[in-house]
Short mmCIF file of C-alpha atoms and ligand atoms in Angstrom, two decimals:
data_model
loop_
_atom_site.label_atom_id
_atom_site.label_comp_id
_atom_site.label_asym_id
_atom_site.label_seq_id
_atom_site.Cartn_x
_atom_site.Cartn_y
_atom_site.Cartn_z
CA MET A 938 67.41 137.74 79.15
CA SER A 939 70.55 135.87 79.11
CA GLU A 940 72.51 138.75 80.26
CA GLN A 941 70.32 139.27 83.24
CA THR A 942 70.41 135.52 84.04
CA LYS A 943 74.46 135.64 83.90
CA ASN A 944 74.43 138.94 86.20
CA ALA A 945 72.11 137.22 88.69
CA PHE A 946 74.64 134.40 88.78
CA PHE A 947 77.57 136.92 89.79
CA SER A 948 75.72 138.94 91.99
CA GLY A 949 74.40 135.77 93.78
CA LEU A 950 78.11 134.80 94.28
CA GLN A 951 78.92 138.11 95.50
CA GLN A 952 76.05 138.02 98.18
CA ASN A 953 77.38 134.84 99.25
CA LEU A 954 80.83 136.05 99.69
CA ASP A 955 79.61 139.16 101.66
CA GLN A 956 77.80 136.65 103.89
CA LEU A 957 80.96 134.86 104.60
CA ARG A 958 82.78 137.98 105.54
CA GLU A 959 79.83 138.95 107.83
CA GLN A 960 80.05 135.49 109.53
CA GLY A 961 83.99 135.81 109.85
CA LEU A 962 84.22 132.63 107.81
CA TYR A 963 86.07 134.36 104.70
CA LYS A 964 89.54 133.13 104.47
CA PRO A 965 91.89 135.72 103.40
CA GLU A 966 95.59 134.53 102.16
CA ARG A 967 98.47 135.51 103.91
CA VAL A 968 101.40 136.39 101.38
CA LEU A 969 105.02 135.51 102.25
CA ALA A 970 107.79 136.91 100.56
CA SER A 971 110.47 134.55 101.87
CA ARG A 972 111.09 130.82 102.06
CA GLN A 973 108.98 128.68 104.20
CA GLY A 974 110.76 128.11 107.73
CA ALA A 975 110.88 128.78 111.47
CA GLU A 976 111.02 132.31 110.34
CA VAL A 977 109.07 133.82 107.39
CA VAL A 978 109.06 137.29 106.03
CA GLY A 979 105.55 138.69 105.27
CA ASN A 980 104.96 140.95 102.33
CA ASP A 981 104.80 143.85 104.66
CA GLY A 982 108.49 143.08 105.37
CA ARG A 983 107.98 141.73 108.95
CA THR A 984 109.84 138.66 110.16
CA LEU A 985 107.60 136.37 112.02
CA ILE A 986 108.22 133.16 113.91
CA ASN A 987 106.08 130.69 112.03
CA MET A 988 103.94 128.40 114.32
CA CYS A 989 101.29 127.20 111.72
CA ALA A 990 103.16 125.30 108.76
CA ASN A 991 102.89 121.39 108.44
CA ASN A 992 106.78 121.68 108.01
CA TYR A 993 107.31 119.21 110.95
CA LEU A 994 110.77 118.42 109.98
CA GLY A 995 111.65 121.78 108.81
CA LEU A 996 112.92 120.73 105.39
CA SER A 997 110.67 123.07 103.37
CA GLY A 998 113.15 126.03 102.94
CA GLU A 999 116.22 123.78 103.64
CA GLN A 1000 119.07 124.44 101.06
CA TRP A 1001 119.97 120.83 100.60
CA VAL A 1002 116.49 119.96 99.72
CA ALA A 1003 116.09 122.79 97.22
CA GLN A 1004 119.67 121.65 95.84
CA ALA A 1005 118.29 118.01 95.39
CA SER A 1006 115.42 119.24 93.41
CA ILE A 1007 117.56 121.40 91.17
CA GLU A 1008 119.77 118.37 90.51
CA ALA A 1009 116.64 116.27 89.63
CA THR A 1010 115.53 119.10 87.31
CA GLU A 1011 119.05 119.14 85.59
CA LYS A 1012 119.06 115.59 84.98
CA TYR A 1013 115.33 114.92 84.24
CA GLY A 1014 114.25 118.18 83.01
CA TYR A 1015 111.25 120.40 84.17
CA GLY A 1016 108.23 118.24 83.52
CA LEU A 1017 106.94 115.10 81.37
CA SER A 1018 103.97 116.61 79.57
CA SER A 1019 102.37 113.15 80.11
CA VAL A 1020 100.49 110.91 82.43
CA ARG A 1021 102.43 107.94 83.90
CA PHE A 1022 101.46 105.23 81.67
CA ILE A 1023 101.97 106.90 78.22
CA CYS A 1024 105.52 108.52 78.47
CA GLY A 1025 105.64 109.98 81.72
CA THR A 1026 107.52 107.46 84.18
CA GLN A 1027 111.17 108.04 84.89
CA THR A 1028 113.84 106.10 86.94
CA VAL A 1029 113.41 108.96 89.61
CA HIS A 1030 109.68 108.05 90.12
CA LYS A 1031 110.28 104.21 90.15
CA GLU A 1032 113.22 104.91 92.71
CA LEU A 1033 110.89 107.10 94.74
CA GLU A 1034 108.06 104.57 94.80
CA GLN A 1035 110.66 101.84 95.95
CA ALA A 1036 112.04 104.24 98.73
CA ILE A 1037 108.57 105.01 100.22
CA SER A 1038 107.69 101.20 100.29
CA THR A 1039 110.90 100.53 102.24
CA PHE A 1040 110.42 103.38 104.55
CA LEU A 1041 106.77 102.53 105.22
CA GLY A 1042 107.40 98.55 105.14
CA THR A 1043 105.00 97.96 102.28
CA GLU A 1044 105.04 96.08 99.22
CA ASP A 1045 104.59 98.75 96.68
CA THR A 1046 103.60 102.63 96.28
CA ILE A 1047 101.83 104.68 93.66
CA LEU A 1048 102.54 108.40 93.33
CA TYR A 1049 99.79 111.10 92.76
CA ALA A 1050 100.15 114.80 92.29
CA ALA A 1051 98.58 115.21 95.86
CA ALA A 1052 97.64 113.12 98.79
CA PHE A 1053 94.09 114.68 98.03
CA ASP A 1054 94.24 112.79 94.57
CA ALA A 1055 95.60 109.53 96.40
CA ASN A 1056 92.60 109.63 98.77
CA GLY A 1057 90.13 110.74 95.88
CA GLY A 1058 91.37 107.80 93.50
CA LEU A 1059 91.66 105.15 96.28
CA PHE A 1060 88.18 103.51 96.98
CA GLU A 1061 86.31 103.54 93.66
CA PRO A 1062 88.98 101.18 91.80
CA LEU A 1063 89.05 98.82 94.99
CA PHE A 1064 85.59 98.41 96.27
CA ASP A 1065 81.98 98.15 95.00
CA GLU A 1066 78.37 97.89 96.11
CA ASN A 1067 79.18 94.58 97.72
CA ASP A 1068 81.46 96.06 100.17
CA ALA A 1069 81.48 98.40 103.12
CA ILE A 1070 83.68 101.24 103.71
CA ILE A 1071 83.79 102.17 107.72
CA SER A 1072 85.01 105.82 108.33
CA ASP A 1073 85.84 107.86 111.35
CA ALA A 1074 83.46 110.89 111.55
CA LEU A 1075 86.43 113.37 111.35
CA ASN A 1076 88.23 111.91 108.58
CA HIS A 1077 89.96 114.56 106.07
CA ALA A 1078 87.78 116.12 103.31
CA SER A 1079 89.75 114.06 100.58
CA ILE A 1080 88.80 110.85 102.20
CA ILE A 1081 85.14 111.74 102.51
CA ASP A 1082 85.33 112.73 98.68
CA GLY A 1083 86.93 109.62 97.62
CA ILE A 1084 84.37 107.64 99.56
CA ARG A 1085 81.50 109.51 97.77
CA LEU A 1086 83.04 108.35 94.27
CA CYS A 1087 82.51 104.84 95.25
CA LYS A 1088 79.54 102.62 95.43
CA ALA A 1089 80.35 100.76 98.42
CA ALA A 1090 78.17 101.02 101.34
CA ARG A 1091 79.08 103.57 103.97
CA TYR A 1092 79.30 103.21 107.71
CA ARG A 1093 80.40 106.25 109.92
CA TYR A 1094 81.76 105.63 113.41
CA ALA A 1095 81.80 108.33 116.04
CA HIS A 1096 85.49 110.01 116.09
CA ASN A 1097 87.98 107.66 117.73
CA ASP A 1098 85.17 105.61 119.42
CA MET A 1099 86.08 102.03 119.37
CA ALA A 1100 82.69 100.80 120.63
CA ASP A 1101 80.87 102.47 117.84
CA LEU A 1102 83.47 101.21 115.41
CA GLU A 1103 82.83 97.74 116.56
CA ALA A 1104 78.98 98.19 116.43
CA GLN A 1105 79.53 99.49 112.74
CA LEU A 1106 81.50 96.46 112.00
CA GLN A 1107 78.60 94.31 113.21
CA ALA A 1108 76.23 96.29 111.07
CA ALA A 1109 78.28 95.72 108.09
CA ALA A 1110 78.41 92.03 108.64
CA GLY A 1111 76.71 90.98 105.52
CA LYS A 1112 79.14 92.86 103.26
CA ARG A 1113 81.88 90.80 101.12
CA HIS A 1114 84.86 93.01 101.90
CA LYS A 1115 85.01 95.63 104.65
CA VAL A 1116 87.66 98.31 105.19
CA ILE A 1117 88.03 100.60 108.08
CA VAL A 1118 89.33 104.02 107.31
CA THR A 1119 91.03 106.61 109.55
CA ASP A 1120 93.35 109.45 109.39
CA GLY A 1121 96.72 108.28 111.39
CA VAL A 1122 96.51 111.61 112.99
CA PHE A 1123 93.93 114.07 112.97
CA SER A 1124 95.18 117.43 112.48
CA MET A 1125 92.61 119.68 114.53
CA ASP A 1126 93.64 118.07 117.87
CA GLY A 1127 96.68 116.13 117.17
CA THR A 1128 94.75 112.88 118.24
CA ILE A 1129 96.47 109.63 117.51
CA ALA A 1130 94.11 106.98 115.93
CA GLN A 1131 94.33 103.73 118.30
CA LEU A 1132 95.66 101.76 115.57
CA ASP A 1133 96.42 98.65 118.03
CA LYS A 1134 92.71 98.70 118.77
CA ILE A 1135 91.59 99.08 115.17
CA CYS A 1136 93.83 96.25 114.05
CA ASP A 1137 92.41 93.76 116.67
CA LEU A 1138 88.95 94.79 115.51
CA ALA A 1139 89.76 94.36 111.86
CA ASP A 1140 91.31 90.86 112.71
CA LYS A 1141 88.07 89.88 114.69
CA TYR A 1142 85.73 91.04 112.02
CA GLY A 1143 87.89 90.22 108.95
CA ALA A 1144 88.21 93.87 107.80
CA LEU A 1145 91.04 95.54 106.01
CA VAL A 1146 92.50 98.88 107.57
CA MET A 1147 93.49 101.90 105.53
CA ILE A 1148 95.17 104.85 107.18
CA ASP A 1149 95.85 108.50 105.87
CA GLU A 1150 99.39 109.45 107.21
CA CYS A 1151 99.66 113.06 106.17
CA HIS A 1152 100.37 114.23 109.58
CA ALA A 1153 102.40 111.36 110.68
CA SER A 1154 104.77 110.13 107.99
CA GLY A 1155 108.33 111.08 108.48
CA PHE A 1156 108.38 111.78 112.36
CA MET A 1157 105.65 109.43 114.22
CA GLY A 1158 107.24 106.33 115.63
CA ALA A 1159 110.56 105.58 116.95
CA THR A 1160 112.14 106.10 113.38
CA GLY A 1161 109.52 108.14 111.83
CA ARG A 1162 107.69 105.59 109.82
CA GLY A 1163 104.33 106.98 110.82
CA THR A 1164 101.34 106.05 113.16
CA HIS A 1165 101.79 102.42 112.56
CA GLU A 1166 105.24 102.37 113.88
CA HIS A 1167 104.25 104.38 116.85
CA HIS A 1168 101.48 101.70 117.59
CA ASN A 1169 103.57 98.85 116.85
CA VAL A 1170 101.25 97.52 114.16
CA MET A 1171 103.51 97.84 111.04
CA GLY A 1172 102.59 94.93 108.66
CA ARG A 1173 99.10 94.90 109.98
CA ILE A 1174 97.88 98.02 107.93
CA ASP A 1175 96.70 97.09 104.39
CA ILE A 1176 96.75 100.67 102.76
CA ILE A 1177 98.69 103.61 103.65
CA THR A 1178 98.13 107.02 101.94
CA GLY A 1179 100.46 110.14 102.46
CA THR A 1180 101.54 113.47 101.44
CA LEU A 1181 105.17 114.78 100.18
CA GLY A 1182 103.69 118.19 100.97
CA LYS A 1183 103.99 118.08 104.65
CA ALA A 1184 106.92 116.58 106.65
CA LEU A 1185 108.52 114.96 103.63
CA GLY A 1186 109.92 117.92 102.04
CA GLY A 1187 106.71 120.24 101.69
CA ALA A 1188 106.24 120.76 98.05
CA MET A 1189 103.50 118.83 97.02
CA GLY A 1190 102.61 115.31 95.80
CA GLY A 1191 101.04 112.06 97.19
CA PHE A 1192 101.29 108.44 97.56
CA THR A 1193 99.34 105.17 98.20
CA SER A 1194 101.33 102.39 99.59
CA ALA A 1195 99.94 98.65 99.94
CA ARG A 1196 100.13 95.16 98.57
CA LYS A 1197 101.38 94.93 95.10
CA GLU A 1198 97.89 93.74 94.08
CA VAL A 1199 96.26 97.03 95.40
CA ILE A 1200 99.12 99.31 93.60
CA ASP A 1201 98.85 97.45 90.30
CA MET A 1202 95.12 97.81 90.22
CA LEU A 1203 95.28 101.42 91.13
CA ARG A 1204 97.65 101.94 88.19
CA GLN A 1205 95.10 100.37 85.97
CA LYS A 1206 91.96 102.14 87.34
CA SER A 1207 92.59 105.16 89.53
CA ARG A 1208 91.37 108.20 87.88
CA PRO A 1209 93.58 110.98 89.33
CA TYR A 1210 96.40 108.79 88.38
CA LEU A 1211 95.26 107.75 84.77
CA PHE A 1212 94.10 111.19 83.82
CA SER A 1213 96.46 113.72 85.49
CA ASN A 1214 100.18 114.62 85.08
CA THR A 1215 103.05 113.04 86.32
CA LEU A 1216 104.71 114.29 89.55
CA ALA A 1217 107.43 116.79 88.40
CA PRO A 1218 110.87 115.26 88.67
CA SER A 1219 112.33 117.83 90.73
CA ILE A 1220 109.73 116.83 93.76
CA ALA A 1221 110.45 113.28 92.99
CA GLY A 1222 114.32 113.82 93.26
CA ALA A 1223 114.24 116.18 96.42
CA SER A 1224 111.72 113.55 98.10
CA LEU A 1225 114.12 110.73 97.46
CA ALA A 1226 116.89 112.73 99.06
CA VAL A 1227 114.67 113.48 101.99
CA LEU A 1228 113.81 109.83 102.57
CA LYS A 1229 117.43 108.79 102.33
CA LYS A 1230 118.23 111.17 105.13
CA LEU A 1231 115.36 110.01 107.17
CA SER A 1232 116.23 106.31 106.54
CA THR A 1233 119.79 107.09 108.16
CA SER A 1234 119.10 109.28 110.89
CA THR A 1235 116.42 110.19 113.29
CA GLU A 1236 117.97 113.44 114.42
CA LEU A 1237 115.27 115.68 112.85
CA ARG A 1238 112.37 113.49 114.13
CA ASP A 1239 114.10 113.54 117.58
CA ARG A 1240 114.51 117.22 117.66
CA LEU A 1241 110.97 117.86 116.61
CA HIS A 1242 109.91 115.74 119.61
CA GLU A 1243 111.99 117.40 121.96
CA ASN A 1244 110.56 120.79 120.69
CA THR A 1245 106.97 119.40 121.20
CA ALA A 1246 107.56 118.19 124.66
CA TYR A 1247 109.23 121.29 125.79
CA PHE A 1248 106.52 123.59 124.23
CA ARG A 1249 103.55 121.32 125.68
CA ALA A 1250 105.20 121.53 129.03
CA GLU A 1251 105.85 125.23 129.18
CA ILE A 1252 102.71 126.53 127.84
CA GLU A 1253 100.70 124.55 130.40
CA ARG A 1254 103.24 125.90 132.88
CA ILE A 1255 102.14 129.48 131.91
CA GLY A 1256 98.62 128.57 132.60
CA PHE A 1257 97.06 127.65 129.18
CA THR A 1258 94.98 124.84 128.51
CA ILE A 1259 96.00 122.64 125.82
CA LYS A 1260 94.49 119.35 124.40
CA PRO A 1261 96.62 116.68 125.80
CA GLY A 1262 98.79 114.40 123.84
CA THR A 1263 102.24 114.02 122.22
CA HIS A 1264 101.75 115.10 118.70
CA PRO A 1265 103.46 118.41 117.50
CA VAL A 1266 100.00 119.80 116.72
CA VAL A 1267 99.22 121.63 119.86
CA PRO A 1268 95.56 122.99 120.14
CA VAL A 1269 95.96 125.77 122.80
CA MET A 1270 92.30 126.40 123.82
CA LEU A 1271 90.66 129.75 124.14
CA PHE A 1272 87.11 128.57 123.72
CA GLU A 1273 85.46 131.62 122.37
CA ALA A 1274 85.85 132.39 118.61
CA PRO A 1275 86.27 136.48 118.97
CA VAL A 1276 89.10 135.33 121.82
CA ALA A 1277 90.72 133.30 119.23
CA GLN A 1278 90.63 135.85 116.49
CA LYS A 1279 91.97 138.57 118.80
CA PHE A 1280 94.67 136.54 120.30
CA ALA A 1281 96.01 135.06 117.03
CA ALA A 1282 96.01 139.10 115.67
CA ARG A 1283 97.67 140.17 118.93
CA MET A 1284 100.29 137.31 118.50
CA TYR A 1285 100.84 138.62 114.78
CA GLU A 1286 101.75 142.10 116.11
CA LEU A 1287 104.27 140.29 118.76
CA GLY A 1288 105.80 138.63 115.75
CA VAL A 1289 104.33 135.28 115.81
CA LEU A 1290 102.38 133.65 113.24
CA LEU A 1291 99.56 131.58 114.51
CA SER A 1292 96.22 130.31 113.14
CA GLY A 1293 93.03 130.41 114.94
CA PHE A 1294 90.29 127.94 114.31
CA PHE A 1295 86.55 128.26 115.39
CA TYR A 1296 83.16 126.86 114.56
CA PRO A 1297 82.34 125.44 112.08
CA VAL A 1298 85.97 124.12 111.60
CA VAL A 1299 85.87 122.91 115.40
CA PRO A 1300 82.91 122.44 117.48
CA MET A 1301 81.12 125.27 118.93
CA GLY A 1302 82.82 126.71 122.22
CA GLN A 1303 86.25 124.75 121.18
CA ALA A 1304 87.84 127.67 119.59
CA ARG A 1305 91.62 127.75 119.78
CA VAL A 1306 95.01 128.76 118.22
CA ARG A 1307 96.62 125.69 116.75
CA VAL A 1308 100.32 125.70 117.40
CA GLN A 1309 102.40 123.52 115.23
CA LEU A 1310 105.92 122.38 116.23
CA SER A 1311 109.03 122.11 113.83
CA ALA A 1312 112.56 120.47 114.06
CA ALA A 1313 113.52 123.91 112.49
CA HIS A 1314 112.55 125.86 115.67
CA THR A 1315 115.32 126.71 117.99
CA ARG A 1316 114.83 126.85 121.81
CA ALA A 1317 115.38 130.58 121.46
CA GLN A 1318 112.57 131.13 119.08
CA LEU A 1319 110.31 128.80 121.19
CA GLU A 1320 111.17 131.05 124.24
CA THR A 1321 110.18 134.09 122.43
CA VAL A 1322 107.09 132.49 121.28
CA LEU A 1323 106.19 131.30 124.81
CA LYS A 1324 106.68 134.97 125.95
CA ALA A 1325 104.36 136.21 123.55
CA PHE A 1326 101.75 133.65 124.63
CA GLU A 1327 102.10 135.10 128.17
CA GLN A 1328 102.05 138.63 127.29
CA ALA A 1329 98.78 138.29 124.98
CA GLY A 1330 97.33 135.95 127.62
CA HIS A 1331 97.69 138.39 130.24
CA GLU A 1332 96.53 141.54 127.96
CA LEU A 1333 93.37 139.79 127.16
CA GLY A 1334 92.86 138.35 130.65
CA LEU A 1335 93.19 134.98 130.08
CA LEU A 1336 95.92 134.21 132.62
CA SER A 1337 95.29 134.24 136.47
CA LYS A 1338 99.07 134.24 137.55
C1 PLP B 2275 96.84 117.54 104.12
C2 PLP B 2275 96.27 116.48 104.07
C3 PLP B 2275 95.96 115.86 102.75
C4 PLP B 2275 95.99 116.51 101.56
O1 PLP B 2275 97.29 116.26 101.21
P1 PLP B 2275 98.00 117.05 99.90
O2 PLP B 2275 99.12 116.26 99.50
O3 PLP B 2275 98.12 118.51 100.14
O4 PLP B 2275 96.85 116.95 98.80
C5 PLP B 2275 94.97 114.54 102.84
N1 PLP B 2275 94.72 114.07 104.04
C6 PLP B 2275 95.04 114.50 105.28
C7 PLP B 2275 94.70 114.02 106.65
C8 PLP B 2275 95.85 115.81 105.21
O5 PLP B 2275 95.97 116.44 106.48
#
């Protein structure tokens, strides 16, 4: 009986997995045999130009970043075997928190093992059933999960729709505290949240503003501080979450940065902080080295934006349709799911690593390949990628010229 029940569980899982495969929704993992970088080597030995990492500043595989992590390991050891508040806080963690606050223009910062945890542990300690959370419909999964863990009333506004945001603020009028929550940049389209307008609405309705800067910290804005710098609202954002696992080095780790009262309360009550291990000192040390470099030079950020502008102009000149914008996420629209799949497969054969996205990850009829530029890409590599786009586009009958 119990054996049978158990077997039914496992065979049920297998059926669901088979169904995912049939629907084309099963996600295989690509295995790399090299460091992350502008070029990677697959486990089949092939070298590919990588156009699908969140390695915006090209730091993931950089030797000086690896060296900084080695030096931190030598000084502080491999790990802490503790949460922060028992015996897991080292000077390097305090220095990193200070450096992030200075970089973002905030008062204080708390580190997490991941931005997923920063978002997951943000709302419940700060807001309760008297409060309202007003969230963009396309916010990241970790924000959605974090909001679910909190008792506050939930209001959802249509993606990037300021009229609907205002309507939701009005609907939440009776609530004690209100907080508007948005990704600074939305990673599927490279859409930049309208933080200037959002801050004006927040002022008008007495709401706080929280932004998730995972696709912005380190390179958006004139000196790379993020979307708040890009929109000239530094000092008007109340809470910023972000990752150390994308532009800022690419290992892992996350943070929340805000007024000191907010951070103090999160240190007391945020469950992923209280009940999960300290960020490894190797990551804290390397992240600190990255922030030092980014605070003294905009070279990498500038190169990333030059590469982005070049690629965006050239891919349109060839005849592809892209979502307009300025962010290094460039969605090249292919519309039909099978076309996006075939296109990504052909690009792989031509030596370019890309990811295709289709329903239900993006709306029906909006299938695409998503290109992500990096400061590490050379002009020659981008020319090779553009030639491959042109060839694959002609082969699949997508280009008229
Ligand atoms: C990647 C991402 C996260 C999660 O970051 P991790 O540090 O990898 O957990 C959270 N929010 C957004 C918007 C992201 O893009």
